[in-house]
Amino acid sequence: MNLKLDLPDDLFDAQFTEFDFAARVRELAILELVRVKRLHEHEAKQMLALERYELVERMKAAGIAPTEDVFAEIKGELNRAIDSRRARDKSEKPRG
């Protein structure tokens, strides 16, 4: 897909080139596709030619939680639920 933006020419110069801007817009579009679950993280990594840690940094900067962070949160919630159940079961055991 090719997008065309109608922007004034005087926005760009040697310090802020059209090429750099286009690359940044492309990156943000790919990250947004990850956010809305139209692309997988490994596909974004390949498309952006990044190492995993670089993709994770950019995802976090864009407010997107990487898979490992989501799984860690789920695992933490599950462990808290298990611990809570064990504590409840322990306190409900009849004393004999």
PDB file of C-alpha atoms in Angstrom:
ATOM      1  CA  MET A   1       0.000   0.000   0.000  1.00  0.00           C
ATOM      2  CA  ASN A   2       1.260   3.444  -0.829  1.00  0.00           C
ATOM      3  CA  LEU A   3      -0.090   6.517   0.888  1.00  0.00           C
ATOM      4  CA  LYS A   4       0.242  10.030  -0.366  1.00  0.00           C
ATOM      5  CA  LEU A   5       0.101  12.980   1.998  1.00  0.00           C
ATOM      6  CA  ASP A   6      -0.513  16.504   0.803  1.00  0.00           C
ATOM      7  CA  LEU A   7       1.925  18.546   2.895  1.00  0.00           C
ATOM      8  CA  PRO A   8       3.632  21.877   2.234  1.00  0.00           C
ATOM      9  CA  ASP A   9       7.132  21.516   0.747  1.00  0.00           C
ATOM     10  CA  ASP A  10       8.633  23.988   3.186  1.00  0.00           C
ATOM     11  CA  LEU A  11       8.155  21.583   6.099  1.00  0.00           C
ATOM     12  CA  PHE A  12      11.228  19.631   5.056  1.00  0.00           C
ATOM     13  CA  ASP A  13      14.875  20.617   4.960  1.00  0.00           C
ATOM     14  CA  ALA A  14      18.309  19.042   5.499  1.00  0.00           C
ATOM     15  CA  GLN A  15      17.628  18.464   9.218  1.00  0.00           C
ATOM     16  CA  PHE A  16      14.126  17.069   8.656  1.00  0.00           C
ATOM     17  CA  THR A  17      13.926  15.305   5.314  1.00  0.00           C
ATOM     18  CA  GLU A  18      10.926  13.874   3.508  1.00  0.00           C
ATOM     19  CA  PHE A  19      12.659  10.492   3.536  1.00  0.00           C
ATOM     20  CA  ASP A  20      13.090  10.525   7.333  1.00  0.00           C
ATOM     21  CA  PHE A  21       9.506  11.661   7.795  1.00  0.00           C
ATOM     22  CA  ALA A  22       8.185   8.930   5.484  1.00  0.00           C
ATOM     23  CA  ALA A  23      10.192   6.294   7.374  1.00  0.00           C
ATOM     24  CA  ARG A  24       8.769   7.514  10.687  1.00  0.00           C
ATOM     25  CA  VAL A  25       5.202   7.525   9.363  1.00  0.00           C
ATOM     26  CA  ARG A  26       5.721   3.976   8.057  1.00  0.00           C
ATOM     27  CA  GLU A  27       7.023   2.835  11.449  1.00  0.00           C
ATOM     28  CA  LEU A  28       4.093   4.406  13.277  1.00  0.00           C
ATOM     29  CA  ALA A  29       1.630   2.828  10.834  1.00  0.00           C
ATOM     30  CA  ILE A  30       3.171  -0.614  11.366  1.00  0.00           C
ATOM     31  CA  LEU A  31       3.077  -0.159  15.147  1.00  0.00           C
ATOM     32  CA  GLU A  32      -0.572   0.881  14.929  1.00  0.00           C
ATOM     33  CA  LEU A  33      -1.306  -2.295  12.951  1.00  0.00           C
ATOM     34  CA  VAL A  34       0.282  -4.266  15.797  1.00  0.00           C
ATOM     35  CA  ARG A  35      -1.842  -2.355  18.321  1.00  0.00           C
ATOM     36  CA  VAL A  36      -5.073  -3.210  16.486  1.00  0.00           C
ATOM     37  CA  LYS A  37      -3.897  -6.804  16.051  1.00  0.00           C
ATOM     38  CA  ARG A  38      -3.673  -6.730  12.253  1.00  0.00           C
ATOM     39  CA  LEU A  39       0.039  -7.582  12.384  1.00  0.00           C
ATOM     40  CA  HIS A  40       1.926  -9.886  14.710  1.00  0.00           C
ATOM     41  CA  GLU A  41       4.963  -8.594  16.520  1.00  0.00           C
ATOM     42  CA  HIS A  42       7.303 -10.884  14.568  1.00  0.00           C
ATOM     43  CA  GLU A  43       5.898  -9.489  11.304  1.00  0.00           C
ATOM     44  CA  ALA A  44       6.462  -5.914  12.470  1.00  0.00           C
ATOM     45  CA  LYS A  45       9.991  -6.847  13.527  1.00  0.00           C
ATOM     46  CA  GLN A  46      10.719  -8.160  10.052  1.00  0.00           C
ATOM     47  CA  MET A  47       9.066  -5.268   8.241  1.00  0.00           C
ATOM     48  CA  LEU A  48      11.004  -2.721  10.276  1.00  0.00           C
ATOM     49  CA  ALA A  49      14.251  -4.740  10.165  1.00  0.00           C
ATOM     50  CA  LEU A  50      14.636  -4.464  13.946  1.00  0.00           C
ATOM     51  CA  GLU A  51      15.984  -6.677  16.667  1.00  0.00           C
ATOM     52  CA  ARG A  52      13.374  -7.841  19.173  1.00  0.00           C
ATOM     53  CA  TYR A  53      14.587  -5.477  21.908  1.00  0.00           C
ATOM     54  CA  GLU A  54      14.371  -2.527  19.485  1.00  0.00           C
ATOM     55  CA  LEU A  55      10.797  -3.401  18.562  1.00  0.00           C
ATOM     56  CA  VAL A  56       9.886  -3.751  22.245  1.00  0.00           C
ATOM     57  CA  GLU A  57      11.360  -0.302  22.985  1.00  0.00           C
ATOM     58  CA  ARG A  58       9.385   1.279  20.151  1.00  0.00           C
ATOM     59  CA  MET A  59       6.202  -0.518  21.109  1.00  0.00           C
ATOM     60  CA  LYS A  60       6.510   0.692  24.696  1.00  0.00           C
ATOM     61  CA  ALA A  61       7.238   4.238  23.499  1.00  0.00           C
ATOM     62  CA  ALA A  62       4.008   4.054  21.460  1.00  0.00           C
ATOM     63  CA  GLY A  63       2.064   2.747  24.466  1.00  0.00           C
ATOM     64  CA  ILE A  64       1.758  -0.806  23.157  1.00  0.00           C
ATOM     65  CA  ALA A  65       2.379  -3.627  25.615  1.00  0.00           C
ATOM     66  CA  PRO A  66       4.657  -6.308  24.144  1.00  0.00           C
ATOM     67  CA  THR A  67       3.485  -9.908  24.366  1.00  0.00           C
ATOM     68  CA  GLU A  68       5.917 -10.835  27.135  1.00  0.00           C
ATOM     69  CA  ASP A  69       4.615  -7.973  29.299  1.00  0.00           C
ATOM     70  CA  VAL A  70       1.008  -9.045  28.716  1.00  0.00           C
ATOM     71  CA  PHE A  71       1.858 -12.660  29.583  1.00  0.00           C
ATOM     72  CA  ALA A  72       3.756 -11.570  32.696  1.00  0.00           C
ATOM     73  CA  GLU A  73       0.719  -9.576  33.836  1.00  0.00           C
ATOM     74  CA  ILE A  74      -1.607 -12.532  33.218  1.00  0.00           C
ATOM     75  CA  LYS A  75       0.776 -14.873  35.025  1.00  0.00           C
ATOM     76  CA  GLY A  76       0.914 -12.478  37.981  1.00  0.00           C
ATOM     77  CA  GLU A  77      -2.881 -12.279  38.139  1.00  0.00           C
ATOM     78  CA  LEU A  78      -3.156 -16.064  37.955  1.00  0.00           C
ATOM     79  CA  ASN A  79      -0.575 -16.548  40.724  1.00  0.00           C
ATOM     80  CA  ARG A  80      -2.392 -14.037  42.946  1.00  0.00           C
ATOM     81  CA  ALA A  81      -5.685 -15.861  42.352  1.00  0.00           C
ATOM     82  CA  ILE A  82      -4.090 -19.233  43.167  1.00  0.00           C
ATOM     83  CA  ASP A  83      -2.465 -17.843  46.316  1.00  0.00           C
ATOM     84  CA  SER A  84      -5.746 -16.275  47.381  1.00  0.00           C
ATOM     85  CA  ARG A  85      -7.599 -19.555  46.891  1.00  0.00           C
ATOM     86  CA  ARG A  86      -4.969 -21.500  48.830  1.00  0.00           C
ATOM     87  CA  ALA A  87      -5.131 -19.024  51.699  1.00  0.00           C
ATOM     88  CA  ARG A  88      -8.921 -19.199  51.728  1.00  0.00           C
ATOM     89  CA  ASP A  89      -8.880 -23.010  51.627  1.00  0.00           C
ATOM     90  CA  LYS A  90      -6.358 -23.083  54.479  1.00  0.00           C
ATOM     91  CA  SER A  91      -8.451 -20.815  56.663  1.00  0.00           C
ATOM     92  CA  GLU A  92     -11.641 -22.813  55.956  1.00  0.00           C
ATOM     93  CA  LYS A  93     -10.207 -26.233  56.949  1.00  0.00           C
ATOM     94  CA  PRO A  94     -11.989 -27.683  59.970  1.00  0.00           C
ATOM     95  CA  ARG A  95      -9.846 -27.955  63.019  1.00  0.00           C
ATOM     96  CA  GLY A  96      -9.956 -31.285  64.606  1.00  0.00           C
TER      97      GLY A  96
END
